[in-house]
CSV table of C-alpha atoms in Angstrom, one decimal:
chain,number,residue,atom,x,y,z
A,1160,MET,CA,22.5,39.4,14.4
A,1161,THR,CA,23.6,42.9,15.0
A,1162,ASP,CA,19.7,44.1,14.8
A,1163,LYS,CA,18.6,41.8,17.6
A,1164,PHE,CA,21.0,43.0,20.5
A,1165,PRO,CA,19.1,44.6,23.2
A,1166,GLY,CA,19.2,48.3,24.3
A,1167,LEU,CA,21.9,49.6,26.9
A,1168,VAL,CA,19.1,49.3,29.8
A,1169,GLU,CA,17.7,45.9,28.9
A,1170,GLY,CA,21.5,44.4,28.0
A,1171,THR,CA,23.1,45.6,31.3
A,1172,ASP,CA,20.0,44.0,32.9
A,1173,ASN,CA,21.0,40.9,31.7
A,1174,LEU,CA,24.7,41.5,32.6
A,1175,ALA,CA,23.7,41.9,36.2
A,1176,TRP,CA,21.5,39.0,36.2
A,1177,MET,CA,24.3,36.5,35.1
A,1178,LEU,CA,26.7,38.2,37.5
A,1179,ARG,CA,23.9,37.0,40.1
A,1180,GLN,CA,24.6,33.6,39.1
A,1181,ALA,CA,28.3,33.8,40.4
A,1182,ASP,CA,29.3,31.9,43.2
A,1183,ASP,CA,32.8,32.4,44.9
A,1184,ILE,CA,35.2,30.8,42.9
A,1185,ASP,CA,33.6,32.7,39.6
A,1186,TRP,CA,34.1,36.0,42.0
A,1187,ASN,CA,37.6,35.1,42.9
A,1188,GLU,CA,38.8,33.9,39.5
A,1189,GLY,CA,37.6,37.2,37.9
A,1190,GLN,CA,39.1,39.6,39.9
A,1191,THR,CA,42.1,38.1,39.6
A,1192,ALA,CA,42.0,36.6,35.6
A,1193,TYR,CA,44.0,39.5,34.2
A,1194,ARG,CA,46.6,39.7,36.5
A,1195,LYS,CA,47.5,36.0,36.2
A,1196,TYR,CA,47.5,36.7,32.3
A,1197,ASN,CA,49.9,38.8,32.8
A,1198,GLN,CA,52.3,37.1,35.1
A,1199,ILE,CA,52.4,34.1,32.7
A,1200,MET,CA,52.6,36.3,29.7
A,1201,THR,CA,56.0,38.1,32.4
A,1202,GLU,CA,57.3,34.1,32.6
A,1203,TYR,CA,57.3,33.9,28.8
A,1204,ALA,CA,58.7,37.0,27.8
A,1205,ASP,CA,61.6,36.6,30.9
A,1206,LYS,CA,62.3,33.1,29.8
A,1207,TYR,CA,62.9,33.9,26.2
A,1208,GLY,CA,64.3,37.6,26.1
A,1209,TYR,CA,61.0,39.5,24.8
A,1210,SER,CA,59.6,42.4,26.0
A,1211,LEU,CA,56.0,41.6,27.9
A,1212,GLU,CA,54.5,44.0,24.8
A,1213,LYS,CA,55.2,41.7,21.8
A,1214,THR,CA,54.9,38.4,24.2
A,1215,THR,CA,51.0,39.6,24.6
A,1216,ALA,CA,50.8,40.1,21.0
A,1217,ALA,CA,51.9,37.0,20.2
A,1218,PHE,CA,49.5,35.0,22.2
A,1219,CYS,CA,46.9,37.2,21.2
A,1220,ALA,CA,47.4,36.2,17.7
A,1221,LEU,CA,47.7,32.8,18.3
A,1222,SER,CA,44.3,33.0,20.3
A,1223,PRO,CA,41.7,32.7,17.6
A,1224,ASN,CA,39.9,29.1,17.1
A,1225,ASN,CA,42.3,27.9,20.0
A,1226,ASP,CA,41.2,26.8,23.8
A,1227,TYR,CA,44.0,28.3,26.7
A,1228,VAL,CA,46.4,25.4,26.3
A,1229,GLY,CA,46.6,25.3,23.0
A,1230,ASN,CA,47.0,29.2,23.0
A,1231,LEU,CA,50.0,28.8,25.2
A,1232,ARG,CA,51.6,25.7,23.8
A,1233,SER,CA,51.5,27.4,20.3
A,1234,LEU,CA,53.2,30.2,22.0
A,1235,THR,CA,55.5,28.0,23.3
A,1236,SER,CA,56.6,26.4,19.9
A,1237,VAL,CA,56.7,29.8,18.2
A,1238,PHE,CA,59.2,31.0,21.1
A,1239,ASP,CA,60.8,27.4,20.7
A,1240,GLY,CA,60.9,27.6,16.9
A,1241,LEU,CA,62.6,31.2,16.5
A,1242,VAL,CA,65.6,30.3,19.3
A,1243,ASN,CA,66.5,27.0,17.5
A,1244,GLY,CA,66.0,28.7,14.1
A,1245,VAL,CA,63.5,26.4,12.8
A,1246,ASP,CA,61.8,27.5,9.2
A,1247,PRO,CA,58.6,28.9,10.5
A,1248,ASP,CA,57.0,27.0,8.1
A,1249,ASP,CA,57.8,23.9,9.9
A,1250,ILE,CA,56.8,24.9,13.4
A,1251,VAL,CA,53.6,23.7,14.3
A,1252,ILE,CA,50.5,25.3,16.0
A,1253,SER,CA,47.2,24.3,16.9
A,1254,THR,CA,45.5,27.1,15.2
A,1255,TYR,CA,45.5,28.8,11.9
A,1256,ASN,CA,49.0,29.2,9.9
A,1257,HIS,CA,48.6,32.8,9.3
A,1258,CYS,CA,48.2,33.2,13.0
A,1259,LYS,CA,51.7,32.0,13.5
A,1260,HIS,CA,53.2,33.9,10.6
A,1261,ARG,CA,51.7,37.3,12.7
A,1262,ALA,CA,52.9,35.9,15.7
A,1263,ILE,CA,56.5,35.7,14.3
A,1264,HIS,CA,55.9,39.2,13.2
A,1265,TYR,CA,55.2,40.7,15.8
A,1266,LEU,CA,57.9,39.1,18.0
A,1267,THR,CA,60.5,40.1,15.5
A,1268,GLY,CA,59.2,43.4,14.9
A,1269,ALA,CA,58.2,43.3,11.2
A,1270,ALA,CA,54.7,44.2,12.2
A,1271,GLU,CA,53.2,46.6,14.8
A,1272,PHE,CA,50.2,45.0,17.5
A,1273,ASP,CA,48.9,47.8,19.0
A,1274,SER,CA,46.9,49.8,16.7
A,1275,PRO,CA,43.8,51.9,16.1
A,1276,LYS,CA,43.0,49.8,13.3
A,1277,ARG,CA,42.9,46.5,15.2
A,1278,GLY,CA,39.8,44.9,16.4
A,1279,PRO,CA,38.2,46.3,19.6
A,1280,LYS,CA,37.9,43.1,21.3
A,1281,ILE,CA,41.7,41.6,20.6
A,1282,LEU,CA,43.0,44.9,21.4
A,1283,SER,CA,41.1,45.0,24.7
A,1284,PHE,CA,42.7,41.8,25.3
A,1285,TYR,CA,45.9,42.7,24.5
A,1286,LYS,CA,45.9,45.9,26.6
A,1287,ASN,CA,43.8,44.0,29.8
A,1288,ILE,CA,46.5,41.7,29.8
A,1289,ILE,CA,49.4,44.3,29.2
A,1290,ASN,CA,47.9,46.4,32.2
A,1291,PRO,CA,45.3,44.6,34.4
A,1292,GLU,CA,44.4,47.7,36.2
A,1293,CYS,CA,43.5,49.5,33.6
A,1294,PRO,CA,39.8,50.8,34.0
A,1295,GLU,CA,39.3,52.1,30.0
A,1296,HIS,CA,39.5,48.5,28.3
A,1297,VAL,CA,37.2,46.1,28.2
A,1298,THR,CA,37.4,42.4,26.5
A,1299,ILE,CA,33.8,41.9,24.8
A,1300,ASP,CA,33.9,38.2,23.5
A,1301,GLY,CA,31.2,36.1,22.0
A,1302,HIS,CA,30.3,35.1,26.0
A,1303,ILE,CA,29.3,38.7,27.4
A,1304,ALA,CA,27.7,39.5,24.3
A,1305,ALA,CA,25.6,36.7,24.6
A,1306,ALA,CA,25.1,37.6,28.4
A,1307,PHE,CA,24.2,41.0,27.3
A,1308,CYS,CA,21.5,39.5,24.8
A,1309,GLY,CA,20.3,37.4,27.8
A,1310,ASP,CA,20.2,34.2,25.6
A,1311,PRO,CA,21.7,30.9,27.1
A,1312,ASN,CA,21.2,29.1,23.3
A,1313,LEU,CA,23.1,31.8,21.6
A,1314,VAL,CA,26.0,30.1,19.4
A,1315,MET,CA,29.1,32.0,19.5
A,1316,LYS,CA,29.3,32.1,15.4
A,1317,ASP,CA,26.5,34.1,15.0
A,1318,VAL,CA,27.7,36.9,17.9
A,1319,LEU,CA,28.7,39.4,14.9
A,1320,MET,CA,29.1,42.4,16.5
A,1321,THR,CA,29.5,46.1,14.5
A,1322,ARG,CA,31.9,48.7,16.4
A,1323,GLY,CA,28.6,50.3,17.4
A,1324,ILE,CA,27.0,47.2,19.0
A,1325,TYR,CA,30.6,46.3,20.7
A,1326,ARG,CA,30.6,50.0,22.4
A,1327,ARG,CA,26.7,49.4,23.6
A,1328,ILE,CA,28.2,46.4,25.2
A,1329,SER,CA,31.1,47.8,26.9
A,1330,ALA,CA,29.4,50.7,28.3
A,1331,GLY,CA,26.8,48.0,30.3
A,1332,VAL,CA,29.8,46.4,31.7
A,1333,ASN,CA,31.5,49.7,32.4
A,1334,HIS,CA,28.3,50.8,34.2
A,1335,LEU,CA,27.9,47.7,35.9
A,1336,ALA,CA,31.5,47.4,37.2
A,1337,ASN,CA,31.0,51.4,38.7
A,1338,GLU,CA,27.8,49.9,40.4
A,1339,MET,CA,29.7,46.9,41.7
A,1340,ASN,CA,33.1,49.0,42.4
A,1341,LEU,CA,35.1,46.8,40.2
A,1342,LEU,CA,37.3,47.2,37.3
A,1343,PRO,CA,35.1,46.6,33.7
A,1344,ASN,CA,37.8,43.7,33.1
A,1345,GLN,CA,37.3,42.3,36.3
A,1346,LEU,CA,33.4,42.2,35.7
A,1347,GLN,CA,34.0,40.7,32.2
A,1348,ALA,CA,36.1,37.8,33.4
A,1349,ILE,CA,33.4,37.3,36.5
A,1350,ILE,CA,30.5,37.0,34.0
A,1351,TRP,CA,33.0,35.1,31.9
A,1352,PHE,CA,33.6,32.5,34.4
A,1353,THR,CA,29.8,32.6,35.3
A,1354,ARG,CA,28.4,31.7,31.9
A,1355,LYS,CA,31.0,29.0,31.0
A,1356,ARG,CA,30.1,27.1,34.4
A,1357,ILE,CA,26.1,27.5,34.4
A,1358,TYR,CA,26.0,26.5,30.6
A,1359,LYS,CA,28.9,24.0,31.0
A,1360,ILE,CA,31.0,25.5,28.2
A,1361,LYS,CA,34.4,23.9,28.1
A,1362,TYR,CA,33.7,23.3,31.8
A,1363,VAL,CA,35.0,20.4,33.6
A,1364,PRO,CA,34.3,20.2,37.4
A,1365,ILE,CA,36.8,17.8,38.1
A,1366,ILE,CA,39.3,20.2,37.7
A,1367,ASP,CA,38.8,21.7,41.1
A,1368,LEU,CA,40.7,18.6,42.5
A,1369,PHE,CA,44.0,19.3,40.7
A,1370,ALA,CA,44.2,22.8,40.9
A,1371,GLU,CA,45.2,25.7,43.5
A,1372,PRO,CA,42.3,27.1,45.3
A,1373,ASP,CA,43.2,30.3,43.8
A,1374,ASP,CA,43.7,29.4,40.6
A,1375,VAL,CA,40.9,26.5,39.8
A,1376,TRP,CA,40.6,26.9,36.2
A,1377,ARG,CA,44.5,26.9,36.3
A,1378,ILE,CA,45.3,30.2,34.4
A,1379,LEU,CA,48.9,29.7,35.6
A,1380,ILE,CA,49.6,26.6,34.3
A,1381,PRO,CA,54.1,26.2,34.7
A,1382,LEU,CA,55.8,26.7,31.7
A,1383,ASP,CA,57.3,22.9,31.9
A,1384,GLU,CA,54.0,21.5,31.4
A,1385,LEU,CA,53.7,23.2,28.2
A,1386,PRO,CA,55.9,22.0,25.4
A,1387,PRO,CA,56.3,23.1,21.8
A,1388,TYR,CA,54.6,20.8,19.5
A,1389,PRO,CA,56.8,18.8,17.6
A,1390,ILE,CA,58.0,20.4,14.5
A,1391,LYS,CA,57.0,18.9,11.0
A,1392,VAL,CA,59.4,15.9,9.7
A,1393,ALA,CA,60.1,16.2,6.0
A,1394,ALA,CA,58.3,12.9,4.0
């Protein structure tokens, strides 16, 4: 797939087309998304007594192959397990077990998350959450790559980005964000919400009936609604 990505100008035009499909909710959610992620990570950090940086690193580590609620409940499980002295092997999460062990290493200080060797997508996601006002980093995931390609049928597993392609898409997002007087992470989030809505990718319109008007996608879920998964019980 890496040889089929359009050039910067065409790709930026494709992003602009997607942005024109955004409705008022997409705009509001996108402009505030990373502030909300920062807020809920801060709530976790305060509740369990860890730094925002370590908490966010654990959240990012648990994100592969996970939906948002599963990601948060997995984070609760790791924190709850650490606080209660549960054997790490008995802590249950909703993604890969190696992600759990990485999250624990980041929380305990056994490993550092913020490293130049870290992949650009996951490092940018971490940086965007830690500092939502930072104009430098932008998270380029499969949805943004597909929007850059202008291909509604692009399957996420087929989006294989080299660092060069990542930089090209980032440049397109940055250019368009500058034109729109937005932070790059805000533009990315607006397009992310827009694409998921118009192509109905894990989008449930009825959620509007239950969510707050300024948090339709329910990023700010109360922590007491995010219990840990039950620990493993010996057979």
